[in-house]
mmCIF file of C-alpha atoms in Angstrom:
data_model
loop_
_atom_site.group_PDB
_atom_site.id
_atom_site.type_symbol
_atom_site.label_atom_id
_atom_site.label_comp_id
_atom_site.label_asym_id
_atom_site.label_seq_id
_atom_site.Cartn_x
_atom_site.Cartn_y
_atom_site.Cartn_z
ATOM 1 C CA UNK A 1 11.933 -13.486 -0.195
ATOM 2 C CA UNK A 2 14.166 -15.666 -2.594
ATOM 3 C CA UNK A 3 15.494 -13.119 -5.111
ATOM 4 C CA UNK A 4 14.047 -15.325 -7.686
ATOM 5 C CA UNK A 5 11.064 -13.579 -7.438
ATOM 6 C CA UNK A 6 12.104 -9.996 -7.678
ATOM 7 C CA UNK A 7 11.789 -8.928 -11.287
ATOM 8 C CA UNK A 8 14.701 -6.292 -10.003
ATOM 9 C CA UNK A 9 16.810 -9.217 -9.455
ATOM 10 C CA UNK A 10 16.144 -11.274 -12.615
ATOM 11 C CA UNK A 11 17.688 -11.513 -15.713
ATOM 12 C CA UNK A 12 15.577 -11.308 -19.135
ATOM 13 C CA UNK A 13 15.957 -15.010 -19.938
ATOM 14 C CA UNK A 14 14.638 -15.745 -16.376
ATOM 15 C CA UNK A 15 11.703 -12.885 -17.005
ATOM 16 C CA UNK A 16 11.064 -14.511 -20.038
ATOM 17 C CA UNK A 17 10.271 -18.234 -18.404
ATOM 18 C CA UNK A 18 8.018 -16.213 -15.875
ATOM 19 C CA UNK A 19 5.534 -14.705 -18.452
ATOM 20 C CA UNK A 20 2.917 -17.208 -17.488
ATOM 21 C CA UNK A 21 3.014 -16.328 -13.677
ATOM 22 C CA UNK A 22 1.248 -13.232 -12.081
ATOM 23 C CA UNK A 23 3.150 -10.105 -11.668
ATOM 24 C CA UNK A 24 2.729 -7.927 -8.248
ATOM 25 C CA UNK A 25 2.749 -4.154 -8.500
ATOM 26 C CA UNK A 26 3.487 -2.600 -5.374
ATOM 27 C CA UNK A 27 2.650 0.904 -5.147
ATOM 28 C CA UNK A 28 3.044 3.516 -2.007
ATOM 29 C CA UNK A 29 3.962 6.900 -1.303
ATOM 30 C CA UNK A 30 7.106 8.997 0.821
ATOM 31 C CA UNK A 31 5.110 10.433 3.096
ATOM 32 C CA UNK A 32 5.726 11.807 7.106
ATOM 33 C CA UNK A 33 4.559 9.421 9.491
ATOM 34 C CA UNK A 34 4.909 11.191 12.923
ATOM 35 C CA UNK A 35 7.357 10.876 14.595
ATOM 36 C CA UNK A 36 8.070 7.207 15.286
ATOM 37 C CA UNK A 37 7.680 6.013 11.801
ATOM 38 C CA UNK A 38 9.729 6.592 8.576
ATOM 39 C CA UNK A 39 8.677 7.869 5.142
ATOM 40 C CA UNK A 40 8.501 4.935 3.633
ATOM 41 C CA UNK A 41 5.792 3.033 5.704
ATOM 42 C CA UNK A 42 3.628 2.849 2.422
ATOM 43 C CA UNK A 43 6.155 1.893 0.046
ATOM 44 C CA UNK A 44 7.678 -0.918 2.453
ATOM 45 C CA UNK A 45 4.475 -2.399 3.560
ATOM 46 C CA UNK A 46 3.415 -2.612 -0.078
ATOM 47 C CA UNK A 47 6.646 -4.558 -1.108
ATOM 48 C CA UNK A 48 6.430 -6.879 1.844
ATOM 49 C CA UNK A 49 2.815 -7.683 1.481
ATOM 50 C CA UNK A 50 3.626 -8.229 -2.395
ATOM 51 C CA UNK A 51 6.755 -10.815 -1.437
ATOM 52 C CA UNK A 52 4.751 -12.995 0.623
ATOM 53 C CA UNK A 53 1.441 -12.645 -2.045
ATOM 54 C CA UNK A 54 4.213 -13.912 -4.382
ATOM 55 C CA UNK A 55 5.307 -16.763 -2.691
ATOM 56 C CA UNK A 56 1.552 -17.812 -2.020
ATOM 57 C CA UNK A 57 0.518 -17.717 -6.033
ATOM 58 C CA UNK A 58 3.844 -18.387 -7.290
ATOM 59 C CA UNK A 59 4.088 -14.876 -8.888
ATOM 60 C CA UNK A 60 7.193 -12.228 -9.048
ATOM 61 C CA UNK A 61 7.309 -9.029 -8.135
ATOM 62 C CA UNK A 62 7.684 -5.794 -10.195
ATOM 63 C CA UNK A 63 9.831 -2.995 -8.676
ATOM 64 C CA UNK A 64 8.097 -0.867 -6.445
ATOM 65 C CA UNK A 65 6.929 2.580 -7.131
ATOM 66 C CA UNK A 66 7.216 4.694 -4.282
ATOM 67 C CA UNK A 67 5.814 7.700 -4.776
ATOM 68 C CA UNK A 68 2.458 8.627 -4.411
ATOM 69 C CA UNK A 69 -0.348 11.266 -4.695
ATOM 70 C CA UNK A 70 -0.571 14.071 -1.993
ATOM 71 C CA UNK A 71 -2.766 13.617 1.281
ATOM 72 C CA UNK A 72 -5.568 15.157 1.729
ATOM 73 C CA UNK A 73 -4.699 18.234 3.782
ATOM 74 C CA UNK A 74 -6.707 17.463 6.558
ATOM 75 C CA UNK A 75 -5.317 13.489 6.627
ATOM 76 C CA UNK A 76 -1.378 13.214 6.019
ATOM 77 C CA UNK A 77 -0.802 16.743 5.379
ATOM 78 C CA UNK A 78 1.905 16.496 3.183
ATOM 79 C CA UNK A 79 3.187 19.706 2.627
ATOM 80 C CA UNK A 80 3.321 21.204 6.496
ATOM 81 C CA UNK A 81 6.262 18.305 7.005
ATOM 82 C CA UNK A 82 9.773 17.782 5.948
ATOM 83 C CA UNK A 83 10.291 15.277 3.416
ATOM 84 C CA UNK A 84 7.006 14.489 2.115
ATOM 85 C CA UNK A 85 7.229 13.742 -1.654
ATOM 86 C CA UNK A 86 3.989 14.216 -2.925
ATOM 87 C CA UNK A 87 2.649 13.416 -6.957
ATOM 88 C CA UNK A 88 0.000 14.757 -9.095
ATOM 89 C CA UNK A 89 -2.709 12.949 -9.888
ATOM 90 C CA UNK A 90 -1.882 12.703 -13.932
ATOM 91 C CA UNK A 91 1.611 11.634 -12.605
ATOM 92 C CA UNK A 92 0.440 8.630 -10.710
ATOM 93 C CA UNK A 93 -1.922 7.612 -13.849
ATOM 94 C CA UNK A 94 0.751 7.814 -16.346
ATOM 95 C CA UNK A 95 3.160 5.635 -14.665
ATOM 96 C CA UNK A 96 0.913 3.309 -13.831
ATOM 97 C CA UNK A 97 -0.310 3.076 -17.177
ATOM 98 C CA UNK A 98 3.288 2.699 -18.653
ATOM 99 C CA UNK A 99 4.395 0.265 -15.962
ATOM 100 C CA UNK A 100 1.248 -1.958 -17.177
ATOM 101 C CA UNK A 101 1.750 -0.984 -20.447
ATOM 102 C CA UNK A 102 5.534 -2.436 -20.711
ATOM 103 C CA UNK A 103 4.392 -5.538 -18.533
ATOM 104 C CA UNK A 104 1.268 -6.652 -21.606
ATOM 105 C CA UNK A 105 3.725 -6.067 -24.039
ATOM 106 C CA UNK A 106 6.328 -8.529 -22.108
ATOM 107 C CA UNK A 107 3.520 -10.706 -22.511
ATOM 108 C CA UNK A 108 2.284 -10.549 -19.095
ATOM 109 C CA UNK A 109 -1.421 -11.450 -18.303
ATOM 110 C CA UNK A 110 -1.878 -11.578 -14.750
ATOM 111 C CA UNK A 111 -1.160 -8.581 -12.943
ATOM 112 C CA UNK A 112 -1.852 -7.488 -9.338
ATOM 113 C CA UNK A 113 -1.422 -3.939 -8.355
ATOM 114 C CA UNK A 114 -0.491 -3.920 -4.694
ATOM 115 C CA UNK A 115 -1.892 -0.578 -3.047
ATOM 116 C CA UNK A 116 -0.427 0.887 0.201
ATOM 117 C CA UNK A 117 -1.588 4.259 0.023
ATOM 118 C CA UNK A 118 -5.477 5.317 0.336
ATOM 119 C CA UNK A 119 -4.796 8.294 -1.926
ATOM 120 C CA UNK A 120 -3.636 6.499 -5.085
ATOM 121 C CA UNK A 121 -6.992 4.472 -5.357
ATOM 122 C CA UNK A 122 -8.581 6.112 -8.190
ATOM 123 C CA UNK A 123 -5.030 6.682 -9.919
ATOM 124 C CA UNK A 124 -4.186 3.949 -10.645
ATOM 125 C CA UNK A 125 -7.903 2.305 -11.439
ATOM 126 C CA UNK A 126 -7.886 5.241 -14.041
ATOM 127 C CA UNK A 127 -4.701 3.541 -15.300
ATOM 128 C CA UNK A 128 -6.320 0.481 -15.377
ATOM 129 C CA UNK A 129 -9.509 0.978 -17.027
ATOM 130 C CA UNK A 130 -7.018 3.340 -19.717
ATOM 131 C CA UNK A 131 -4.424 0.440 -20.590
ATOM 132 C CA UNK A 132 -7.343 -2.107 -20.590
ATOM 133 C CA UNK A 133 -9.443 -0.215 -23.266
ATOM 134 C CA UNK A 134 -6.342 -0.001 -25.223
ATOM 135 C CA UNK A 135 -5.366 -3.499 -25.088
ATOM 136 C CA UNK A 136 -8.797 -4.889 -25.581
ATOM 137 C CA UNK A 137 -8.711 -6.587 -22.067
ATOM 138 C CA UNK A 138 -5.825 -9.299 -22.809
ATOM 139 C CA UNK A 139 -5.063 -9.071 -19.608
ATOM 140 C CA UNK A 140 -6.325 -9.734 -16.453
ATOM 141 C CA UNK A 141 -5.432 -6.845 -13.887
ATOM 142 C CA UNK A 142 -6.550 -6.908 -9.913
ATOM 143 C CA UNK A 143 -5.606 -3.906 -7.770
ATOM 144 C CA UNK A 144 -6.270 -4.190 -4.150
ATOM 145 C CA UNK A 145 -4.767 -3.387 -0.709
ATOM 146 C CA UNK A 146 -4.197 -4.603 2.403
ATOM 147 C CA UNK A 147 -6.649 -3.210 4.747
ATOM 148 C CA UNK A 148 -9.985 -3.368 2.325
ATOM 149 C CA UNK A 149 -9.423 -7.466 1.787
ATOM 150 C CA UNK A 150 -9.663 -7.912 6.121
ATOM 151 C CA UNK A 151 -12.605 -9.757 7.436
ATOM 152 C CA UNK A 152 -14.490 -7.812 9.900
ATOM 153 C CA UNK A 153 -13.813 -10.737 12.426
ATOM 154 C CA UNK A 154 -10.005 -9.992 11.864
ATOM 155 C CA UNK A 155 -10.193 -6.025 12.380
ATOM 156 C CA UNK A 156 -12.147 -6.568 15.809
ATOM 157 C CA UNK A 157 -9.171 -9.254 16.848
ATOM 158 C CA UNK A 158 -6.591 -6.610 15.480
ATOM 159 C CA UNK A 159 -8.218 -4.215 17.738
ATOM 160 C CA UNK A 160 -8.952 -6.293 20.783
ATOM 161 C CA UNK A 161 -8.661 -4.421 23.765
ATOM 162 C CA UNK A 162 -8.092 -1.264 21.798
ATOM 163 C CA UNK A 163 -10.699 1.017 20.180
ATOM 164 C CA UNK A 164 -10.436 1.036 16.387
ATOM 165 C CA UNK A 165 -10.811 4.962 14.940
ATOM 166 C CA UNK A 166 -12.341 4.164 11.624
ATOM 167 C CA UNK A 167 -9.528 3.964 8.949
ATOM 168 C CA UNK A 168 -9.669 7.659 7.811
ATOM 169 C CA UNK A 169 -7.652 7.741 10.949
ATOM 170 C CA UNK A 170 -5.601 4.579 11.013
ATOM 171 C CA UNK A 171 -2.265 7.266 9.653
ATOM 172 C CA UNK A 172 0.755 5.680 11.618
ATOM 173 C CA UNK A 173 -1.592 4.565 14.210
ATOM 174 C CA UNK A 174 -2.191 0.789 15.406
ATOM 175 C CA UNK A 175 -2.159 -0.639 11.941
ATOM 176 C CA UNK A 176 0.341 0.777 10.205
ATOM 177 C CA UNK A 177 2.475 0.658 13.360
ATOM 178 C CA UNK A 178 1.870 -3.078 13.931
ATOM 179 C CA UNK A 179 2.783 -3.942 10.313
ATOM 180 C CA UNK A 180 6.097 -2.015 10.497
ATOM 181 C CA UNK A 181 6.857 -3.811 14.285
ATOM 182 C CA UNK A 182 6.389 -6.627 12.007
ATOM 183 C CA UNK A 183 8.295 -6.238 8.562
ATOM 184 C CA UNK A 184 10.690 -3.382 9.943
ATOM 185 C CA UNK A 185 10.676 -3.378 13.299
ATOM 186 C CA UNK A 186 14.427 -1.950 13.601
ATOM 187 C CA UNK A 187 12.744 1.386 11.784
ATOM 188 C CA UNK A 188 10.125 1.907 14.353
ATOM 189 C CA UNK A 189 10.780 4.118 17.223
ATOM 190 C CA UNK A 190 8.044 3.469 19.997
ATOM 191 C CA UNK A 191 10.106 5.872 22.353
ATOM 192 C CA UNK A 192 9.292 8.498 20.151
ATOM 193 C CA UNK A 193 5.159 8.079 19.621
ATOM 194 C CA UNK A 194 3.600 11.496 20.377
ATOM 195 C CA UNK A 195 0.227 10.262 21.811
ATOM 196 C CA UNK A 196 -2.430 12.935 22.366
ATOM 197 C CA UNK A 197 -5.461 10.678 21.597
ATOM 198 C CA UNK A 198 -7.474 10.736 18.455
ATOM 199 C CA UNK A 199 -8.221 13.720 16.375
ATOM 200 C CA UNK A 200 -11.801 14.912 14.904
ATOM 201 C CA UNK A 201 -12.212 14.116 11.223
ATOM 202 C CA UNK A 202 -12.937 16.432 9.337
ATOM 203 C CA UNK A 203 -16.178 16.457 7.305
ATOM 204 C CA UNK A 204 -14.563 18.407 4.398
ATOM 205 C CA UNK A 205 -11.558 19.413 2.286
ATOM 206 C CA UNK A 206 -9.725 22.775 2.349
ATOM 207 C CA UNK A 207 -7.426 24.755 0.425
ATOM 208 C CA UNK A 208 -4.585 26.014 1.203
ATOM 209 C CA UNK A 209 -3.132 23.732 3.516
ATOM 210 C CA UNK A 210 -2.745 25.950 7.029
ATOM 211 C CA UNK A 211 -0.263 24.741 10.093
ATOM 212 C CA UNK A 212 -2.680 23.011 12.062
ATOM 213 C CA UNK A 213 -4.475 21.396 9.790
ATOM 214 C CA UNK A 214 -2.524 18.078 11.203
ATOM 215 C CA UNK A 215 -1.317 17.949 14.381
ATOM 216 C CA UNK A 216 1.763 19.129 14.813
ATOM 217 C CA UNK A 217 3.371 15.426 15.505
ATOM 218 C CA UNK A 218 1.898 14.195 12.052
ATOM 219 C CA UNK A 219 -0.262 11.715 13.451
ATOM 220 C CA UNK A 220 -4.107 11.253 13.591
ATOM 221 C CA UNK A 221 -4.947 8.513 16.300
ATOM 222 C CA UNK A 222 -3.008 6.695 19.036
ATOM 223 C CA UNK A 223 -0.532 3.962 18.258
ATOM 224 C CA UNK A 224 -0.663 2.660 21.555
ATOM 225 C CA UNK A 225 -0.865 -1.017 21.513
ATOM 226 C CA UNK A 226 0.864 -2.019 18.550
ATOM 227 C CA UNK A 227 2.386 -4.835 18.057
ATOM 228 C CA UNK A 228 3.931 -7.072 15.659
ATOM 229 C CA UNK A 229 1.325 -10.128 16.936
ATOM 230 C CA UNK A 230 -0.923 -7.897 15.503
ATOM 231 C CA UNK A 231 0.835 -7.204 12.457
ATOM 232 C CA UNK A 232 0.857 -10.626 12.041
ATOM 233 C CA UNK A 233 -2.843 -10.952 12.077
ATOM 234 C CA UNK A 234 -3.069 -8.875 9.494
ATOM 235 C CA UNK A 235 -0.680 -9.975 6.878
ATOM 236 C CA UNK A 236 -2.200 -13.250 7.448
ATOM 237 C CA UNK A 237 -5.703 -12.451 6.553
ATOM 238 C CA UNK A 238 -4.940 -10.335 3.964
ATOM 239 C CA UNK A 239 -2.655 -12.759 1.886
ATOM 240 C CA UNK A 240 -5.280 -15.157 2.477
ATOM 241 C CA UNK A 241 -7.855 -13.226 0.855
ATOM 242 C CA UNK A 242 -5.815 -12.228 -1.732
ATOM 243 C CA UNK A 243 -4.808 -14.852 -2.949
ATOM 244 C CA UNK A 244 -8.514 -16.551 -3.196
ATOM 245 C CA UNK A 245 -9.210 -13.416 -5.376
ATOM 246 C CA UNK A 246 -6.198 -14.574 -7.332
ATOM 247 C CA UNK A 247 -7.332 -18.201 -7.553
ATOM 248 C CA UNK A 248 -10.870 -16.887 -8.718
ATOM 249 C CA UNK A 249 -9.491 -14.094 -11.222
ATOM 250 C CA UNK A 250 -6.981 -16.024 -12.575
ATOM 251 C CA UNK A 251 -7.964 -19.443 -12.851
ATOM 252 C CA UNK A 252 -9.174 -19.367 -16.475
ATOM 253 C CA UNK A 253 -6.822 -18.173 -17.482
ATOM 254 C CA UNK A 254 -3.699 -20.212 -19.453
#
């Protein structure tokens, strides 16, 4: 992406000019991937996806925040693995809330919150609804993600020939894997997938965290079959569909 676009890589004069544009928030965690993926799987998708959303409405991109709130301990299992850097919920809320906070007061209006990580949902809509009651609505703020925006036609073609788990198990499996091939594939390590098959969700949450709880690899279904063709197919629908909500949202608007 032309650095243009990267707030990060702007002056203030050139922030300035670009109050009128939408702003991308990308959000995503550091969390263990099994083995053939790297922490930042969340956080990179999330700034990718936002780049090309940019380019597609014209809009810039904040910098990204990449931390996010803990796994459930029967999903990503956080703690049991090395490197994991796992937030509290208030901490996710609060600097969401400042992030959009500073961003009004610039003057922006049209703000997309770019979600790569499940967990941080109902952070940062708490931040959201917060900053908006504050600022009496002034602006306009969409948070979405890249897997909830996919037409069901698309996940069947993502998953043709393959059996799709349900996304409570899609953790460095074939979607996550296939987006990586496709933004990062020199950070993907196919040689090293650990593939023993899906595991059971679990119906229910439980406290402390025990070694087991995730399989010892980190991961929760099969990555076999990824591929950046199919990574493809689903940046493509979802920057499609995002940016029609964009269109919609934002098309009153000055």
């Amino acid at each position: 992406m032309s650095s243009s676009r990267r707030m990060d890589h702007m002056t203030w004069p050139e922030i300035e000019a670009s109050k009128s544009k939408p702003v991308i928030v990308p959000i995503g965690s550091t969390e263990q991937h099994s083995q053939h993926l790297p922490l930042g799987v969340d956080a990179m998708i999330a700034v990718h996806v936002s780049e090309d959303l940019a380019e597609r409405i014209d809009g810039i991109v904040a910098p990204t925040i990449s931390y996010g709130y803990k796994s459930k301990p029967l999903s990503g299992g956080g703690p049991l693995f090395a490197g994991t850097i796992d937030m509290n919920g208030v901490t996710i809320i609060n600097q969401m809330h400042d992030v959009l906070s500073e961003l009004i007061a610039d003057g922006f209006t049209k703000i997309v919150v770019m979600n790569a990580h499940f967990e941080n949902e109902a952070f940062i809509v708490e931040a959201i609804d917060l900053i908006t009651r504050e600022t009496g609505g002034v602006a306009t703020i969409v948070e979405t993600n890249w897997w909830d925006p996919l037409p069901e036609d698309v996940v069947r073609q993502v998953f043709d020939g393959l059996v799709f788990p349900g996304w409570a198990l899609e953790h460095a499996a074939v979607t996550e894997t296939s987006l990586m091939l496709y933004y990062e594939p020199e950070l993907v390590h196919m040689d090293r997938v650990v593939d023993e098959g899906n595991v059971t969700p679990k119906a229910y949450v439980r406290y402390p965290v025990r070694k087991g709880d995730v399989p010892d690899y980190g991961g929760l279904a099969t990555p076999a079959g990824s591929s950046a063709e199919r990574g493809k197919l689903i940046v493509d629908a979802c920057l499609d569909a995002v940016a029609d909500i964009c269109s919609t949202e934002f098309s009153d608007m000055a």
